Amino acid sequence: MAKQKTKTFRLLKHQVDFINDTQHRIVGLVGGFRAGKTVAAVHKALKLAFLNKGLHGALMEPVQSMIRGTLMPVVDLVFKQHYGWTERSGQNPHGEYTYRKSNPESLVIHFKEGDTIIYLCGMENYSRLAGKTLAWFVADEVDRCKTKEIALAAFKEATARLTAGPCVQGCVTSTPEGFHFLHHYFVENGFDEKQQPRTDRKLYKAKTQDNPYVPSSYIKGIRTNYTPKQAEAYLNGDFINMATGNVYYAFDRELNSTKKTIQDFRNTVLYVGMDFNVEQMSAVILAHDPMIGHTYVLEEITDEKNTESMIRRLKADYAHWAQYPKGITIYPDSSGKSATANASMSSIALLKQAGFECVYKGNNPSIMKERVPAVNAQFSSQKLVNGEWVNTQKLFVNIEKCPVLVKGLEQQGFGPDGKPDKAGGLDHCLDALGYPIAHLFPVPGKGSISVYR
Ligand SMILES: Nc1ncnc2c1ncn2[C@@H]1O[C@H](COP(=O)(O)OP(=O)(O)O)[C@@H](O)[C@H]1O
Ligand SMILES: [Mg+2]
């Protein structure tokens, strides 16, 4: 028989506000990374299950695999440690709940009034909710759905499934991802025709720092690995549209410039980022100083027409480095691994045959989630100096030697699809820079809680 909370466990203020709000039809909790959103989401689901005994609900994550990866560890924590429940099994017929792995993936709470099903559903699989009758739903990390359209469609389906019950409610939580679902629903559409706040919805907000259980090393990791603008969004839970203005907004031609040249790095290996384009190959030549963690973009090559001539150029201009094994490491566009119709050997195969070390993965790192944030974070992030966070730079460009790259850094905007604009051909050198930077200095994954521990 499912019993009410037995263990003493203190929820945080923003969690209490979000969980106890049973007035608004739609309640949201926007917050920084690790602000306590998922814990709040599971407590909210249980509160709604208690209020609507015998009626069913849904707990959602953006994709089905996050149910087991992200949600179930928190379900275990809340059910077992906070509520003192046990899982029902052959040996434990009086357990308070059952977890079903499939058909459909769900939790069943065994109330004495009857069983309540909590469907566990990936938002991208929202069609699985069709035909179900729900009293409530809680969708965690709604802004991390692949697109705003998926989040909107899942939300529409889930709200359409809501029927009568003692407390009918739809709830969403997330770290904001620019102008995604939460911004659309609570900000853009938060007011009625008379510009009055809509009374059917309410958004609560929390910062990472509001959760005292988050170690300071975690916050430090965010500040040192993201740009100040992005760190604010991720720690404060602010809506900041990253897909507007300059793509490489963190680049500053004064702060990020260097007078160093390739000759200053005769004892250092060179990293070469390379983008393959017929008639317009692009490469950038980088050197890294591990003592101070700085990386320098020293030269660019934009006038070679094919991979063979690029190889000749590298061997001629960088002969000093090429004479050593691994003296030059190339980070190529990974699509260059396939042979094309007019070339029997792929570009990457040619580079390898010429003796160059090539580092790449099966797919290129994502432009919006990995390359652009990594490059921007190298241009500007934060460090602690005498107890204060100050802006710092880790990536520097020789402006005179890299005019095409600098033009792209200063001028590339976003296209109508919200991705960096390819018109004008500014993208090739920028792509060449993004491959090595995303490989060498990746931004931490958002879900990865292990990174800082
Ligand atoms: N009220 C609380 N008391 C103690 N620990 C908490 C509380 N709320 C959250 N936590 C812990 O803080 C960490 C982050 O919580 P989580 O809900 O996963 O954050 P988010 O979903 O916002 O990233 C987890 O380790 C979680 O167990
Ligand atoms: Mg979470």
XYZ file of C-alpha atoms and ligand atoms in Angstrom:
481
model
C 0.000 0.000 0.000
C 1.594 3.240 -1.029
C 2.151 5.413 1.963
C 2.873 9.103 2.275
C 6.381 10.398 2.888
C 8.132 8.802 5.845
C 11.674 10.097 5.629
C 12.654 13.625 6.572
C 13.773 15.296 3.416
C 13.866 19.020 2.840
C 12.856 20.330 -0.520
C 14.334 23.644 -1.645
C 12.155 26.756 -1.818
C 11.781 26.773 -5.605
C 10.958 23.054 -5.526
C 8.267 23.607 -2.888
C 6.759 26.530 -4.850
C 6.605 24.469 -8.039
C 5.339 21.292 -6.364
C 2.697 22.966 -4.204
C 1.206 25.057 -7.003
C -2.036 23.244 -7.788
C -3.814 26.409 -8.931
C -2.453 26.864 -12.436
C -3.305 24.443 -15.200
C 0.243 24.588 -16.553
C 3.186 25.035 -14.197
C 6.815 25.386 -15.242
C 10.160 25.340 -13.489
C 13.034 26.898 -15.403
C 16.451 26.694 -13.860
C 20.179 26.349 -14.142
C 21.945 23.032 -14.561
C 21.517 20.915 -11.386
C 19.171 23.430 -9.771
C 17.068 20.451 -8.645
C 14.559 20.330 -11.496
C 14.388 16.580 -12.008
C 14.057 15.935 -8.270
C 11.238 18.510 -8.256
C 9.656 16.876 -11.332
C 9.505 13.453 -9.645
C 8.126 14.898 -6.392
C 5.558 16.823 -8.429
C 4.545 13.631 -10.245
C 4.034 11.854 -6.920
C 2.029 14.716 -5.478
C -0.235 14.634 -8.521
C -0.489 10.850 -8.275
C -1.617 11.186 -4.643
C -4.124 13.902 -5.546
C -5.524 11.863 -8.442
C -5.432 8.306 -7.038
C -6.676 5.764 -9.530
C -6.231 8.162 -12.471
C -3.143 7.940 -14.632
C -0.336 10.371 -15.430
C 2.753 10.675 -17.579
C 6.369 11.497 -16.775
C 8.339 12.523 -19.815
C 11.911 13.187 -20.920
C 12.939 14.465 -24.374
C 13.960 11.004 -25.601
C 13.035 7.530 -24.375
C 16.624 6.626 -23.462
C 16.716 9.528 -20.966
C 13.982 7.762 -18.957
C 16.469 5.145 -17.843
C 19.554 7.335 -18.052
C 18.306 10.498 -16.342
C 14.895 9.958 -14.808
C 15.021 6.513 -13.190
C 18.011 7.267 -10.916
C 16.007 10.229 -9.554
C 12.836 8.111 -9.317
C 14.851 5.610 -7.261
C 16.155 8.382 -5.018
C 12.746 9.949 -4.424
C 10.712 6.727 -4.141
C 13.189 4.787 -2.026
C 15.055 7.395 -0.005
C 12.585 10.261 0.310
C 9.366 8.210 0.494
C 10.858 5.042 1.977
C 9.120 2.893 -0.632
C 10.251 -0.460 -1.974
C 9.759 -1.980 -5.382
C 7.142 -4.745 -5.558
C 8.469 -8.157 -6.608
C 7.909 -11.879 -6.043
C 9.869 -11.648 -2.794
C 8.296 -8.328 -1.823
C 4.556 -8.540 -2.659
C 3.791 -5.482 -0.507
C 6.173 -3.108 -2.288
C 4.578 0.250 -3.021
C 5.379 0.401 -6.726
C 6.342 -1.592 -9.799
C 8.581 -0.482 -12.649
C 7.642 -1.947 -16.031
C 10.412 -1.835 -18.584
C 8.104 -2.015 -21.599
C 4.624 -2.251 -23.103
C 4.548 0.578 -22.246
C 7.488 1.645 -20.076
C 5.751 2.764 -16.888
C 5.607 2.962 -13.126
C 2.616 1.551 -11.285
C 1.869 2.969 -7.834
C -0.114 0.547 -5.689
C -2.510 2.746 -3.726
C -5.043 0.973 -1.565
C -7.710 2.734 -3.649
C -6.314 1.108 -6.767
C -3.315 1.136 -9.063
C -2.169 4.358 -10.715
C -0.100 4.113 -13.872
C 2.586 6.678 -14.618
C 3.501 6.335 -18.283
C 7.206 6.956 -18.898
C 7.401 8.494 -22.314
C 10.037 10.129 -24.509
C 8.593 13.407 -25.803
C 9.709 12.472 -29.317
C 7.417 9.405 -28.938
C 4.419 11.529 -27.977
C 2.149 9.588 -30.323
C 2.350 6.736 -27.795
C 0.092 8.845 -25.571
C -2.680 8.747 -28.168
C -5.836 7.191 -26.762
C -4.641 7.435 -23.160
C -6.551 9.326 -20.511
C -4.382 11.359 -18.165
C -5.081 13.491 -15.113
C -1.632 15.054 -15.268
C 1.772 15.025 -16.896
C 5.246 16.248 -16.005
C 7.722 16.817 -18.841
C 11.333 17.184 -17.688
C 13.952 19.105 -19.729
C 11.364 20.134 -22.302
C 13.786 22.590 -23.950
C 16.196 19.786 -24.652
C 13.851 18.230 -27.203
C 15.684 18.194 -30.506
C 13.493 21.005 -31.847
C 10.916 23.413 -30.463
C 8.406 21.822 -32.847
C 8.832 18.391 -31.212
C 8.370 19.957 -27.767
C 5.251 21.833 -28.918
C 3.744 18.750 -30.555
C 4.415 16.588 -27.474
C 2.977 19.257 -25.199
C -0.113 19.577 -27.396
C -0.662 15.817 -27.392
C -0.172 15.551 -23.618
C -2.522 18.459 -22.837
C -5.123 16.994 -25.211
C -5.018 13.804 -23.129
C -5.831 15.657 -19.886
C -9.357 14.972 -18.696
C -11.295 15.496 -15.508
C -9.757 14.730 -12.108
C -9.322 16.281 -8.670
C -6.153 18.105 -9.790
C -5.642 18.250 -13.534
C -2.299 19.758 -14.393
C 0.488 19.815 -16.966
C 4.002 20.576 -15.733
C 7.260 21.301 -17.510
C 10.815 21.781 -16.265
C 14.013 22.647 -18.101
C 17.264 24.466 -18.385
C 16.377 27.089 -21.016
C 17.845 26.498 -24.436
C 17.612 29.953 -26.006
C 14.146 30.724 -27.296
C 12.747 27.200 -27.207
C 9.502 25.842 -25.732
C 9.593 27.553 -22.331
C 10.228 30.973 -23.829
C 7.525 30.412 -26.431
C 4.912 29.258 -23.935
C 5.585 31.378 -20.860
C 7.122 34.547 -22.340
C 5.960 35.050 -25.943
C 2.502 33.666 -25.166
C 2.436 34.578 -21.503
C 0.055 37.507 -21.982
C -3.510 37.787 -23.246
C -4.949 40.273 -25.808
C -5.144 42.950 -23.098
C -1.481 42.384 -22.247
C -2.451 40.884 -18.898
C -0.471 37.855 -17.681
C -2.394 34.711 -18.545
C -3.847 33.134 -15.422
C -3.688 29.530 -16.665
C 0.118 29.297 -16.475
C 2.931 30.069 -14.092
C 6.700 29.740 -14.438
C 8.961 29.380 -11.398
C 12.672 30.054 -11.684
C 15.768 28.694 -9.944
C 19.493 29.183 -10.168
C 22.094 26.452 -9.869
C 23.367 28.291 -6.777
C 19.918 27.896 -5.170
C 20.754 24.210 -4.727
C 23.264 24.037 -1.849
C 24.021 20.410 -2.690
C 25.794 21.349 -5.908
C 29.573 21.409 -5.295
C 31.310 24.685 -6.118
C 33.641 22.741 -8.431
C 30.628 22.105 -10.667
C 29.855 25.812 -11.013
C 33.534 26.473 -11.589
C 33.491 23.919 -14.400
C 30.618 25.715 -16.126
C 32.234 29.134 -15.828
C 35.589 27.952 -17.117
C 34.219 25.874 -19.977
C 31.529 28.165 -21.397
C 31.426 31.809 -22.452
C 30.234 34.217 -19.732
C 26.967 34.681 -21.664
C 26.334 30.976 -21.932
C 27.379 30.341 -18.319
C 24.794 32.907 -17.158
C 22.093 31.168 -19.172
C 23.022 27.744 -17.852
C 23.553 28.755 -14.201
C 20.787 31.340 -13.825
C 18.208 29.725 -16.058
C 17.958 32.908 -18.173
C 16.487 32.950 -21.659
C 19.322 33.997 -23.928
C 18.957 33.532 -27.638
C 22.207 32.099 -28.905
C 21.008 31.971 -32.522
C 21.073 35.714 -33.087
C 23.726 38.290 -33.962
C 27.236 37.056 -34.665
C 27.838 33.334 -34.484
C 31.288 33.931 -32.962
C 30.161 36.741 -30.675
C 32.889 35.935 -28.154
C 35.687 36.819 -30.594
C 37.277 40.205 -29.914
C 39.871 41.365 -32.419
C 41.887 43.051 -29.690
C 41.609 40.615 -26.814
C 41.943 37.550 -29.035
C 44.775 38.700 -31.257
C 48.381 37.520 -31.160
C 51.571 38.709 -32.796
C 53.104 35.248 -32.422
C 54.061 33.516 -35.643
C 54.743 29.953 -36.648
C 58.459 30.502 -35.983
C 57.706 30.860 -32.273
C 56.544 27.239 -32.286
C 59.409 25.335 -33.874
C 59.480 22.913 -30.942
C 55.720 22.388 -30.810
C 53.494 20.054 -32.801
C 51.102 21.781 -35.175
C 47.386 21.117 -35.329
C 45.750 21.665 -38.686
C 41.983 22.042 -39.042
C 40.854 21.205 -42.561
C 37.667 21.641 -44.536
C 37.355 20.003 -47.966
C 35.674 21.942 -50.736
C 36.133 21.442 -54.431
C 38.269 24.318 -55.734
C 38.284 25.949 -52.294
C 40.148 24.003 -49.654
C 40.510 25.636 -46.252
C 43.018 24.952 -43.504
C 44.033 26.723 -40.327
C 47.358 26.079 -38.575
C 47.263 25.998 -34.773
C 49.793 25.607 -31.976
C 48.952 25.006 -28.323
C 50.980 26.039 -25.297
C 50.074 23.542 -22.559
C 51.907 25.519 -19.855
C 49.388 28.351 -19.987
C 46.586 26.587 -21.854
C 46.629 29.030 -24.765
C 46.056 28.094 -28.390
C 47.157 30.209 -31.324
C 45.773 30.260 -34.847
C 48.913 31.250 -36.704
C 48.159 30.871 -40.397
C 45.393 30.010 -42.818
C 45.438 28.377 -46.242
C 42.526 29.248 -48.497
C 43.930 29.100 -52.017
C 44.487 25.393 -52.652
C 42.122 23.672 -55.037
C 42.280 20.037 -53.979
C 43.641 17.684 -51.357
C 46.729 16.738 -53.374
C 47.841 20.355 -53.734
C 47.044 20.983 -50.058
C 49.344 18.091 -49.136
C 52.147 19.525 -51.277
C 51.621 22.915 -49.644
C 51.748 21.522 -46.108
C 54.894 19.546 -46.872
C 56.592 22.582 -48.406
C 55.562 25.338 -45.989
C 55.726 23.223 -42.827
C 58.625 20.915 -43.772
C 60.291 21.508 -40.399
C 57.318 19.993 -38.534
C 56.468 17.406 -41.194
C 59.875 15.744 -40.774
C 58.862 14.485 -37.291
C 56.390 11.666 -36.765
C 53.143 13.322 -35.576
C 54.794 16.732 -36.027
C 51.580 17.748 -37.796
C 48.197 16.411 -36.710
C 45.260 17.099 -38.996
C 41.672 17.467 -37.718
C 39.688 17.103 -40.932
C 36.040 17.392 -41.863
C 35.086 13.744 -41.298
C 32.973 13.649 -44.456
C 36.342 13.570 -46.251
C 36.621 9.915 -45.275
C 34.456 8.790 -48.183
C 35.753 8.467 -51.709
C 33.879 10.635 -54.218
C 32.667 9.857 -57.724
C 35.652 11.566 -59.326
C 38.330 10.429 -56.878
C 39.146 6.817 -56.114
C 40.840 7.700 -52.814
C 39.133 9.757 -50.151
C 40.676 13.039 -49.015
C 41.424 11.632 -45.584
C 43.007 8.516 -47.106
C 45.255 10.787 -49.177
C 46.310 12.737 -46.078
C 47.110 9.526 -44.230
C 49.005 8.122 -47.189
C 51.075 11.308 -47.199
C 52.084 10.463 -43.622
C 49.858 12.857 -41.679
C 48.196 11.846 -38.448
C 44.420 12.428 -38.852
C 42.026 12.750 -35.912
C 38.280 12.598 -36.568
C 35.160 10.715 -35.540
C 32.542 8.975 -37.673
C 30.425 12.110 -37.688
C 31.568 15.699 -37.352
C 30.900 17.304 -33.988
C 27.575 19.158 -34.150
C 27.954 22.745 -35.348
C 25.498 24.315 -32.887
C 25.983 22.070 -29.875
C 29.704 21.407 -30.044
C 31.796 23.411 -32.510
C 30.408 26.932 -32.082
C 30.162 26.724 -28.258
C 33.675 25.257 -28.001
C 35.237 27.947 -30.212
C 33.364 30.741 -28.412
C 34.333 29.351 -25.009
C 38.005 29.350 -26.023
C 37.672 32.989 -27.100
C 36.030 33.983 -23.831
C 35.316 32.215 -20.545
C 35.907 33.010 -16.880
C 38.528 32.312 -14.236
C 38.719 32.993 -10.517
C 41.138 35.728 -9.520
C 41.282 36.654 -5.815
C 37.808 35.222 -5.295
C 36.258 37.066 -8.266
C 35.241 35.708 -11.642
C 36.966 37.611 -14.432
C 36.824 37.146 -18.185
C 39.719 35.343 -19.769
C 40.849 34.294 -23.257
C 42.424 31.009 -24.292
C 42.365 31.252 -28.102
C 44.265 33.866 -30.096
C 44.464 34.588 -33.809
C 47.242 36.172 -35.828
C 44.926 38.695 -37.468
C 47.324 39.703 -40.240
C 48.036 36.137 -41.305
C 44.413 34.974 -41.138
C 42.243 37.593 -42.890
C 39.645 35.153 -44.237
C 39.158 33.475 -40.881
C 38.858 36.831 -39.096
C 36.316 38.067 -41.627
C 34.218 34.979 -40.919
C 34.595 35.332 -37.152
C 33.477 38.949 -37.296
C 30.777 38.727 -39.921
C 29.063 35.347 -39.987
C 25.460 35.526 -38.785
C 22.658 32.998 -38.548
C 20.560 31.850 -41.471
C 16.758 31.541 -41.398
C 17.145 27.948 -40.142
C 18.883 29.210 -36.986
C 22.196 27.700 -38.109
C 25.354 29.601 -39.114
C 24.851 31.209 -42.511
C 26.686 29.485 -45.344
C 25.979 32.229 -47.881
C 29.097 34.149 -48.869
C 31.401 31.200 -48.242
C 32.516 32.526 -44.850
C 31.902 29.120 -43.351
C 34.837 27.117 -44.757
C 37.658 28.524 -42.627
C 35.347 28.622 -39.611
C 34.569 24.942 -40.098
C 38.308 24.254 -40.360
C 38.804 25.962 -36.985
C 35.851 24.217 -35.342
C 37.070 20.651 -35.926
C 40.315 20.823 -33.892
C 38.847 23.080 -31.197
C 35.789 20.865 -30.622
C 38.047 17.797 -30.441
C 40.746 19.277 -28.241
C 38.618 21.472 -25.948
C 35.053 20.123 -25.966
C 32.371 21.870 -23.923
C 31.054 19.537 -21.214
C 27.879 17.666 -22.082
C 24.809 19.087 -20.417
C 23.631 15.842 -18.966
C 27.069 14.771 -17.819
C 27.098 15.081 -14.076
C 30.230 12.977 -13.814
C 32.449 15.558 -15.493
C 33.145 17.599 -12.380
C 32.901 15.032 -9.671
N 16.016 19.110 -1.991
C 17.169 18.503 -2.209
N 17.908 18.025 -1.167
C 19.082 17.387 -1.385
N 19.621 17.161 -2.608
C 18.927 17.610 -3.670
C 17.684 18.291 -3.543
N 17.240 18.605 -4.774
C 18.170 18.146 -5.637
N 19.181 17.553 -4.976
C 20.404 16.958 -5.561
O 21.014 17.954 -6.391
C 21.505 17.355 -7.600
C 20.843 18.020 -8.800
O 19.447 17.750 -8.783
P 18.637 17.474 -10.119
O 17.201 17.430 -9.785
O 19.198 16.301 -10.835
O 18.994 18.813 -10.907
P 18.570 19.264 -12.390
O 17.527 18.325 -12.867
O 18.083 20.662 -12.199
O 19.835 19.232 -13.199
C 21.207 15.870 -7.477
O 22.345 15.227 -6.978
C 20.073 15.806 -6.488
O 20.028 14.578 -5.796
Mg 17.538 17.164 -14.536
